[in-house]
mmCIF file of C-alpha atoms in Angstrom:
data_model
loop_
_atom_site.group_PDB
_atom_site.id
_atom_site.type_symbol
_atom_site.label_atom_id
_atom_site.label_comp_id
_atom_site.label_asym_id
_atom_site.label_seq_id
_atom_site.Cartn_x
_atom_site.Cartn_y
_atom_site.Cartn_z
ATOM 1 C CA MET A 1 75.813 64.554 125.509
ATOM 2 C CA LYS A 2 76.549 66.400 122.276
ATOM 3 C CA VAL A 3 73.806 68.641 120.862
ATOM 4 C CA LEU A 4 73.388 69.958 117.301
ATOM 5 C CA VAL A 5 70.981 72.816 116.602
ATOM 6 C CA ILE A 6 70.335 73.552 112.923
ATOM 7 C CA GLY A 7 68.601 76.899 112.595
ATOM 8 C CA ALA A 8 70.268 78.195 115.746
ATOM 9 C CA ALA A 9 70.313 81.844 114.650
ATOM 10 C CA GLY A 10 66.543 82.052 114.291
ATOM 11 C CA MET A 11 64.319 83.334 117.056
ATOM 12 C CA ILE A 12 63.306 79.944 118.434
ATOM 13 C CA GLY A 13 66.758 78.473 117.854
ATOM 14 C CA ARG A 14 68.404 81.316 119.732
ATOM 15 C CA LYS A 15 66.037 80.966 122.683
ATOM 16 C CA LEU A 16 66.520 77.206 122.746
ATOM 17 C CA CYS A 17 70.307 77.556 122.791
ATOM 18 C CA GLN A 18 70.194 80.113 125.578
ATOM 19 C CA LYS A 19 67.950 77.818 127.620
ATOM 20 C CA LEU A 20 70.359 74.910 127.087
ATOM 21 C CA ALA A 21 73.229 77.135 128.206
ATOM 22 C CA ARG A 22 71.377 78.173 131.371
ATOM 23 C CA ASP A 23 70.450 74.595 132.245
ATOM 24 C CA GLY A 24 73.657 72.872 131.149
ATOM 25 C CA ARG A 25 71.644 69.678 130.770
ATOM 26 C CA LEU A 26 69.240 68.072 128.331
ATOM 27 C CA ALA A 27 67.077 64.984 128.820
ATOM 28 C CA GLY A 28 68.700 64.372 132.191
ATOM 29 C CA GLN A 29 72.254 64.418 130.854
ATOM 30 C CA THR A 30 75.060 66.959 131.074
ATOM 31 C CA ILE A 31 75.718 68.757 127.789
ATOM 32 C CA GLU A 32 79.386 68.361 126.892
ATOM 33 C CA GLU A 33 79.342 70.247 123.588
ATOM 34 C CA ALA A 34 76.915 72.132 121.344
ATOM 35 C CA HIS A 35 77.282 72.753 117.629
ATOM 36 C CA LEU A 36 75.115 75.620 116.377
ATOM 37 C CA ALA A 37 74.521 76.058 112.647
ATOM 38 C CA ASP A 38 72.490 78.428 110.509
ATOM 39 C CA VAL A 39 72.723 80.329 107.234
ATOM 40 C CA VAL A 40 74.331 83.102 109.302
ATOM 41 C CA ALA A 41 76.586 82.366 112.258
ATOM 42 C CA PRO A 42 74.607 82.321 115.523
ATOM 43 C CA ALA A 43 75.484 85.124 117.928
ATOM 44 C CA PRO A 44 77.961 84.186 120.693
ATOM 45 C CA PHE A 45 76.826 83.694 124.282
ATOM 46 C CA GLU A 46 78.251 82.215 127.443
ATOM 47 C CA ALA A 47 77.677 78.571 128.313
ATOM 48 C CA PRO A 48 79.144 76.007 130.711
ATOM 49 C CA PHE A 49 80.127 73.811 127.766
ATOM 50 C CA PRO A 50 82.100 74.364 124.524
ATOM 51 C CA ILE A 51 80.129 75.855 121.629
ATOM 52 C CA VAL A 52 80.948 75.705 117.922
ATOM 53 C CA ARG A 53 79.108 78.293 115.798
ATOM 54 C CA GLU A 54 78.919 77.812 112.053
ATOM 55 C CA ALA A 55 77.403 79.613 109.069
ATOM 56 C CA CYS A 56 76.243 77.170 106.395
ATOM 57 C CA ASP A 57 73.417 76.580 103.929
ATOM 58 C CA ILE A 58 71.579 73.328 104.589
ATOM 59 C CA ALA A 59 70.669 73.171 100.891
ATOM 60 C CA ALA A 60 74.375 72.983 99.889
ATOM 61 C CA SER A 61 75.388 69.413 99.070
ATOM 62 C CA TYR A 62 78.380 69.249 101.428
ATOM 63 C CA VAL A 63 76.628 70.596 104.526
ATOM 64 C CA ALA A 64 74.416 67.677 105.609
ATOM 65 C CA PRO A 65 77.246 65.097 105.558
ATOM 66 C CA LYS A 66 79.451 67.510 107.517
ATOM 67 C CA LEU A 67 76.817 68.060 110.206
ATOM 68 C CA ALA A 68 75.858 64.399 110.434
ATOM 69 C CA ALA A 69 79.512 63.444 110.855
ATOM 70 C CA LEU A 70 79.474 65.264 114.206
ATOM 71 C CA ARG A 71 77.355 62.375 115.520
ATOM 72 C CA ALA A 72 75.400 64.537 117.910
ATOM 73 C CA ASP A 73 73.231 62.683 120.398
ATOM 74 C CA VAL A 74 70.316 65.095 119.973
ATOM 75 C CA ILE A 75 69.659 67.057 116.771
ATOM 76 C CA PHE A 76 67.177 69.926 116.658
ATOM 77 C CA LEU A 77 66.224 70.605 113.034
ATOM 78 C CA LEU A 78 64.646 74.068 113.025
ATOM 79 C CA ALA A 79 65.991 75.466 109.736
ATOM 80 C CA SER A 80 63.206 76.455 107.367
ATOM 81 C CA VAL A 81 62.034 78.938 104.765
ATOM 82 C CA VAL A 82 58.907 80.519 106.250
ATOM 83 C CA SER A 83 55.432 80.165 104.779
ATOM 84 C CA GLY A 84 55.074 83.369 102.777
ATOM 85 C CA GLU A 85 58.585 83.102 101.333
ATOM 86 C CA ALA A 86 58.118 79.420 100.444
ATOM 87 C CA GLU A 87 54.934 80.335 98.576
ATOM 88 C CA ALA A 88 56.600 83.240 96.757
ATOM 89 C CA ASP A 89 59.825 81.382 95.902
ATOM 90 C CA PHE A 90 58.923 77.818 94.919
ATOM 91 C CA ASP A 91 62.494 76.708 94.203
ATOM 92 C CA LYS A 92 63.925 78.055 97.454
ATOM 93 C CA GLY A 93 61.163 76.539 99.553
ATOM 94 C CA TYR A 94 61.641 73.064 98.152
ATOM 95 C CA ALA A 95 65.446 73.298 98.158
ATOM 96 C CA ILE A 96 65.628 74.117 101.875
ATOM 97 C CA ASN A 97 62.452 72.816 103.494
ATOM 98 C CA LEU A 98 62.447 69.504 101.638
ATOM 99 C CA GLY A 99 65.858 69.118 99.988
ATOM 100 C CA GLY A 100 67.900 70.180 102.994
ATOM 101 C CA THR A 101 65.866 68.054 105.384
ATOM 102 C CA HIS A 102 66.062 64.945 103.200
ATOM 103 C CA ALA A 103 69.800 65.444 102.709
ATOM 104 C CA LEU A 104 70.288 65.540 106.484
ATOM 105 C CA PHE A 105 68.186 62.406 106.979
ATOM 106 C CA GLU A 106 70.268 60.600 104.367
ATOM 107 C CA ALA A 107 73.542 61.795 105.885
ATOM 108 C CA ILE A 108 72.499 60.520 109.313
ATOM 109 C CA ARG A 109 71.570 57.179 107.744
ATOM 110 C CA ARG A 110 75.032 56.906 106.205
ATOM 111 C CA GLU A 111 76.635 57.677 109.578
ATOM 112 C CA GLN A 112 74.564 54.920 111.128
ATOM 113 C CA VAL A 113 75.773 52.476 108.494
ATOM 114 C CA LEU A 114 79.376 53.537 109.121
ATOM 115 C CA SER A 115 78.868 53.021 112.857
ATOM 116 C CA ARG A 116 77.340 49.573 112.209
ATOM 117 C CA GLY A 117 74.157 50.648 113.904
ATOM 118 C CA ALA A 118 75.736 52.182 116.990
ATOM 119 C CA TYR A 119 74.780 55.746 116.069
ATOM 120 C CA ARG A 120 71.044 56.520 116.368
ATOM 121 C CA PRO A 121 70.391 60.110 117.464
ATOM 122 C CA ARG A 122 67.198 61.689 118.743
ATOM 123 C CA LEU A 123 66.056 64.049 115.978
ATOM 124 C CA VAL A 124 63.515 66.750 116.815
ATOM 125 C CA PHE A 125 61.941 68.208 113.674
ATOM 126 C CA THR A 126 59.795 71.346 113.665
ATOM 127 C CA SER A 127 56.805 70.930 111.387
ATOM 128 C CA SER A 128 53.759 73.190 111.174
ATOM 129 C CA ILE A 129 49.981 73.289 111.402
ATOM 130 C CA ALA A 130 50.187 74.334 107.731
ATOM 131 C CA VAL A 131 50.222 70.593 106.870
ATOM 132 C CA PHE A 132 46.439 70.781 107.308
ATOM 133 C CA GLY A 133 44.084 72.299 104.763
ATOM 134 C CA ALA A 134 40.415 73.223 104.579
ATOM 135 C CA PRO A 135 37.683 72.099 104.889
ATOM 136 C CA PHE A 136 38.058 71.764 108.638
ATOM 137 C CA GLN A 137 35.960 70.223 111.363
ATOM 138 C CA ASP A 138 35.251 72.197 114.541
ATOM 139 C CA ALA A 139 38.493 71.106 116.205
ATOM 140 C CA ILE A 140 41.402 69.295 114.575
ATOM 141 C CA GLY A 141 41.997 66.023 116.388
ATOM 142 C CA ASP A 142 44.970 63.714 116.187
ATOM 143 C CA GLU A 143 43.337 61.669 113.406
ATOM 144 C CA PHE A 144 42.664 64.583 111.033
ATOM 145 C CA LEU A 145 44.103 64.177 107.529
ATOM 146 C CA ALA A 146 47.168 66.192 106.551
ATOM 147 C CA ALA A 147 46.188 67.779 103.227
ATOM 148 C CA PRO A 148 48.068 71.097 102.851
ATOM 149 C CA LEU A 149 46.988 73.942 100.593
ATOM 150 C CA THR A 150 50.365 75.711 100.380
ATOM 151 C CA SER A 151 53.830 74.785 99.154
ATOM 152 C CA TYR A 152 55.199 75.319 102.659
ATOM 153 C CA GLY A 153 52.638 72.956 104.160
ATOM 154 C CA THR A 154 53.329 70.393 101.442
ATOM 155 C CA GLN A 155 57.060 70.524 102.112
ATOM 156 C CA LYS A 156 56.523 70.007 105.829
ATOM 157 C CA ALA A 157 54.052 67.160 105.254
ATOM 158 C CA ILE A 158 56.528 65.311 103.024
ATOM 159 C CA CYS A 159 59.223 65.716 105.676
ATOM 160 C CA GLU A 160 56.861 64.280 108.296
ATOM 161 C CA LEU A 161 56.459 61.144 106.180
ATOM 162 C CA LEU A 162 60.209 60.855 105.732
ATOM 163 C CA LEU A 163 60.735 61.324 109.470
ATOM 164 C CA ALA A 164 58.335 58.476 110.224
ATOM 165 C CA ASP A 165 59.891 56.136 107.670
ATOM 166 C CA TYR A 166 63.512 56.791 108.649
ATOM 167 C CA SER A 167 62.530 56.312 112.298
ATOM 168 C CA ARG A 168 60.646 53.103 111.495
ATOM 169 C CA ARG A 169 63.760 51.773 109.754
ATOM 170 C CA GLY A 170 65.857 52.675 112.811
ATOM 171 C CA PHE A 171 68.140 55.215 111.137
ATOM 172 C CA PHE A 172 67.339 57.767 113.858
ATOM 173 C CA ASP A 173 64.822 58.287 116.639
ATOM 174 C CA GLY A 174 62.656 61.058 115.261
ATOM 175 C CA ILE A 175 59.829 63.170 116.620
ATOM 176 C CA GLY A 176 57.997 65.887 114.704
ATOM 177 C CA LEU A 177 56.285 68.881 116.268
ATOM 178 C CA ARG A 178 53.522 70.710 114.435
ATOM 179 C CA LEU A 179 54.151 74.103 115.946
ATOM 180 C CA PRO A 180 51.287 76.557 116.327
ATOM 181 C CA THR A 181 51.958 80.039 115.006
ATOM 182 C CA ILE A 182 54.538 81.447 117.406
ATOM 183 C CA CYS A 183 53.346 84.726 118.853
ATOM 184 C CA VAL A 184 54.455 87.243 119.951
ATOM 185 C CA ARG A 185 57.686 86.999 117.951
ATOM 186 C CA PRO A 186 60.319 89.544 119.038
ATOM 187 C CA GLY A 187 62.502 91.497 116.640
ATOM 188 C CA ALA A 188 61.844 92.615 113.080
ATOM 189 C CA PRO A 189 58.966 91.201 111.002
ATOM 190 C CA ASN A 190 59.797 88.233 108.757
ATOM 191 C CA LYS A 191 58.210 87.012 105.510
ATOM 192 C CA ALA A 192 55.825 84.562 107.143
ATOM 193 C CA ALA A 193 52.216 84.985 106.053
ATOM 194 C CA SER A 194 51.321 84.696 109.726
ATOM 195 C CA GLY A 195 53.665 87.500 110.769
ATOM 196 C CA PHE A 196 50.881 90.020 111.306
ATOM 197 C CA PHE A 197 49.567 87.995 114.277
ATOM 198 C CA SER A 198 52.697 89.086 116.133
ATOM 199 C CA GLY A 199 52.917 92.488 114.478
ATOM 200 C CA ILE A 200 49.555 93.722 115.732
ATOM 201 C CA ILE A 201 50.776 93.130 119.289
ATOM 202 C CA ARG A 202 54.514 93.794 119.118
ATOM 203 C CA GLU A 203 54.455 97.066 117.202
ATOM 204 C CA PRO A 204 51.710 98.835 119.211
ATOM 205 C CA LEU A 205 53.392 97.822 122.475
ATOM 206 C CA SER A 206 56.440 99.724 121.195
ATOM 207 C CA GLY A 207 54.384 102.721 120.081
ATOM 208 C CA LYS A 208 54.557 101.816 116.380
ATOM 209 C CA GLU A 209 51.864 101.365 113.763
ATOM 210 C CA ALA A 210 50.936 97.818 112.735
ATOM 211 C CA ILE A 211 49.208 96.620 109.563
ATOM 212 C CA LEU A 212 46.304 94.183 109.912
ATOM 213 C CA PRO A 213 45.639 92.429 106.563
ATOM 214 C CA VAL A 214 42.662 90.278 107.624
ATOM 215 C CA GLY A 215 39.372 90.733 109.455
ATOM 216 C CA ASP A 216 38.825 90.675 113.207
ATOM 217 C CA GLU A 217 36.849 87.421 112.876
ATOM 218 C CA VAL A 218 39.874 85.409 111.685
ATOM 219 C CA ARG A 219 40.701 82.734 114.249
ATOM 220 C CA HIS A 220 44.107 81.082 114.632
ATOM 221 C CA TRP A 221 46.177 78.713 116.824
ATOM 222 C CA HIS A 222 49.021 80.343 118.793
ATOM 223 C CA ALA A 223 51.789 79.550 121.263
ATOM 224 C CA SER A 224 54.419 81.796 122.816
ATOM 225 C CA PRO A 225 58.150 81.447 122.093
ATOM 226 C CA ARG A 226 58.498 80.359 125.720
ATOM 227 C CA SER A 227 56.107 77.461 125.081
ATOM 228 C CA ALA A 228 57.874 76.582 121.812
ATOM 229 C CA VAL A 229 61.167 76.106 123.650
ATOM 230 C CA GLY A 230 59.350 73.957 126.186
ATOM 231 C CA PHE A 231 57.970 71.803 123.368
ATOM 232 C CA LEU A 232 61.466 71.219 121.989
ATOM 233 C CA LEU A 233 62.940 70.299 125.355
ATOM 234 C CA ARG A 234 60.089 67.894 126.075
ATOM 235 C CA ALA A 235 60.520 66.277 122.643
ATOM 236 C CA ALA A 236 64.184 65.614 123.396
ATOM 237 C CA GLU A 237 63.431 63.691 126.555
ATOM 238 C CA ILE A 238 60.236 61.678 126.100
ATOM 239 C CA ASP A 239 60.120 57.959 125.464
ATOM 240 C CA THR A 240 59.350 57.858 121.734
ATOM 241 C CA ALA A 241 58.018 54.316 122.081
ATOM 242 C CA LEU A 242 54.881 56.088 123.340
ATOM 243 C CA LEU A 243 54.453 57.641 119.885
ATOM 244 C CA GLY A 244 54.074 54.324 118.088
ATOM 245 C CA THR A 245 54.403 54.676 114.326
ATOM 246 C CA ARG A 246 52.869 58.171 114.249
ATOM 247 C CA ARG A 247 55.923 60.266 114.953
ATOM 248 C CA THR A 248 54.510 63.788 114.562
ATOM 249 C CA LEU A 249 52.337 65.535 117.124
ATOM 250 C CA ASN A 250 49.764 68.318 117.068
ATOM 251 C CA LEU A 251 50.772 70.614 119.909
ATOM 252 C CA PRO A 252 48.768 72.524 122.518
ATOM 253 C CA GLY A 253 48.095 76.196 121.935
ATOM 254 C CA VAL A 254 45.629 79.055 122.281
ATOM 255 C CA SER A 255 42.794 79.501 119.794
ATOM 256 C CA ALA A 256 42.010 83.209 119.450
ATOM 257 C CA THR A 257 40.384 85.507 116.915
ATOM 258 C CA VAL A 258 42.149 88.649 115.797
ATOM 259 C CA GLY A 259 39.474 90.549 117.708
ATOM 260 C CA GLU A 260 40.338 88.605 120.878
ATOM 261 C CA GLN A 261 44.010 89.359 120.322
ATOM 262 C CA ILE A 262 43.215 93.046 120.068
ATOM 263 C CA GLU A 263 41.114 92.924 123.237
ATOM 264 C CA ALA A 264 44.020 91.261 125.079
ATOM 265 C CA LEU A 265 46.262 94.056 123.795
ATOM 266 C CA ARG A 266 43.748 96.639 125.043
ATOM 267 C CA GLN A 267 43.802 95.057 128.512
ATOM 268 C CA ALA A 268 47.609 95.017 128.538
ATOM 269 C CA ALA A 269 48.367 98.442 127.075
ATOM 270 C CA GLY A 270 45.165 100.438 126.686
ATOM 271 C CA GLU A 271 43.246 102.036 123.853
ATOM 272 C CA LYS A 272 46.244 104.079 122.712
ATOM 273 C CA ALA A 273 48.030 100.892 121.626
ATOM 274 C CA VAL A 274 44.957 99.510 119.871
ATOM 275 C CA LYS A 275 44.605 102.694 117.800
ATOM 276 C CA LEU A 276 48.020 102.006 116.266
ATOM 277 C CA ILE A 277 46.565 99.030 114.339
ATOM 278 C CA ARG A 278 45.752 100.031 110.761
ATOM 279 C CA ARG A 279 43.438 97.771 108.758
ATOM 280 C CA GLU A 280 44.748 97.205 105.250
ATOM 281 C CA PRO A 281 43.192 94.102 103.626
ATOM 282 C CA ASP A 282 45.571 91.815 101.707
ATOM 283 C CA PRO A 283 43.696 89.136 99.692
ATOM 284 C CA THR A 284 46.839 87.010 99.220
ATOM 285 C CA ILE A 285 47.549 86.733 102.944
ATOM 286 C CA ALA A 286 43.857 86.291 103.714
ATOM 287 C CA LYS A 287 43.683 83.355 101.295
ATOM 288 C CA ILE A 288 46.739 81.660 102.808
ATOM 289 C CA VAL A 289 45.510 82.104 106.380
ATOM 290 C CA ALA A 290 42.014 80.869 105.462
ATOM 291 C CA GLY A 291 43.598 77.562 104.475
ATOM 292 C CA TRP A 292 45.034 76.977 107.959
ATOM 293 C CA PRO A 293 43.243 75.338 110.907
ATOM 294 C CA SER A 294 42.233 77.503 113.834
ATOM 295 C CA ILE A 295 41.555 75.173 116.751
ATOM 296 C CA PHE A 296 42.952 71.805 117.815
ATOM 297 C CA ASP A 297 42.259 69.005 120.247
ATOM 298 C CA PRO A 298 45.873 67.838 120.802
ATOM 299 C CA ALA A 299 45.067 64.947 123.137
ATOM 300 C CA ARG A 300 48.196 62.892 122.362
ATOM 301 C CA ALA A 301 50.608 65.748 123.026
ATOM 302 C CA LYS A 302 48.875 66.736 126.254
ATOM 303 C CA ALA A 303 48.983 63.139 127.474
ATOM 304 C CA LEU A 304 52.731 63.140 126.754
ATOM 305 C CA GLY A 305 53.313 66.208 128.921
ATOM 306 C CA PHE A 306 53.438 69.013 126.348
ATOM 307 C CA GLN A 307 52.063 72.255 127.794
ATOM 308 C CA ALA A 308 51.221 75.655 126.308
ATOM 309 C CA ASP A 309 49.957 79.066 127.431
ATOM 310 C CA ALA A 310 46.657 79.420 129.306
ATOM 311 C CA ASP A 311 45.192 82.168 127.070
ATOM 312 C CA PHE A 312 46.242 85.003 124.765
ATOM 313 C CA SER A 313 46.766 87.395 127.664
ATOM 314 C CA ALA A 314 49.351 84.919 128.985
ATOM 315 C CA ILE A 315 51.079 85.019 125.589
ATOM 316 C CA ILE A 316 51.333 88.816 125.803
ATOM 317 C CA ARG A 317 52.650 88.576 129.373
ATOM 318 C CA ALA A 318 55.335 86.119 128.223
ATOM 319 C CA TYR A 319 56.418 88.590 125.551
ATOM 320 C CA LEU A 320 56.553 91.478 128.019
ATOM 321 C CA GLU A 321 58.560 89.422 130.501
ATOM 322 C CA ASP A 322 60.951 87.749 128.056
ATOM 323 C CA ASP A 323 61.404 90.038 125.063
ATOM 324 C CA PHE A 324 59.892 93.510 125.331
ATOM 325 C CA ASN A 325 63.055 95.228 126.548
ATOM 326 C CA SER A 326 65.526 92.978 124.736
#
């Protein structure tokens, strides 16, 4: 099996690649080669199979045909401009989140034509719960309408439709994953509007001040990086015939208010850590977050074997075990 990871230098991409290297297998098959691409070259690491690392911009016209020509058996498409940046930079968001994705889909289709139908890879696409917009019902079920209220959510929703159509036409075997907000994210903060959900845990655990731009009553849908990697691996192996024509899934997660997050932090690290959270309201972030759903009923994904964290305390434990000292 040959694997291609686009967005391999990002946090989830890096963890996925390291997991593949530890296992040496994917979907029951031995990995013979992995090609890792991102806007910056992914960091080197040891693996039992050859690895090619490449720095490239998925929005550049020559990149998608080059990557598709590798004819990888499984393609993980993780590359994306995050929510806050996509809202602030309209052109960049559409160029990468939509333009780059569509260019890759088209390049794979051309490879399939050249192979006379022999090439049909599994393509795992990371979407987002930002494809949904208010008003919301109590819990978002699998039938809830995708009606985004941000440019980022719109870009992801369009890509979901393309994924379904290209899969229906047999150009590739696609599956989309509407990831919850991934928390606690290790490393430096990024430009995601949701970044503070991680920041109010990660920074105090390291003895640093964290800014909280919304109220304690704000509720959101979370999953740990460990669970996110599990979602991707499961998506690579399931029988997609079980998806029918609806190729994108709402995923399991943990619904927690900011106040519940803070209480979980207090239980893990005490009052001293909690006092490092400084409340500084930001109306722009509050407006974006208010347009996202906060609780799901992901029955389809659960029936297909996707699993997430038990509660927010488990998310903090995963961070402490996997990333705190890294």
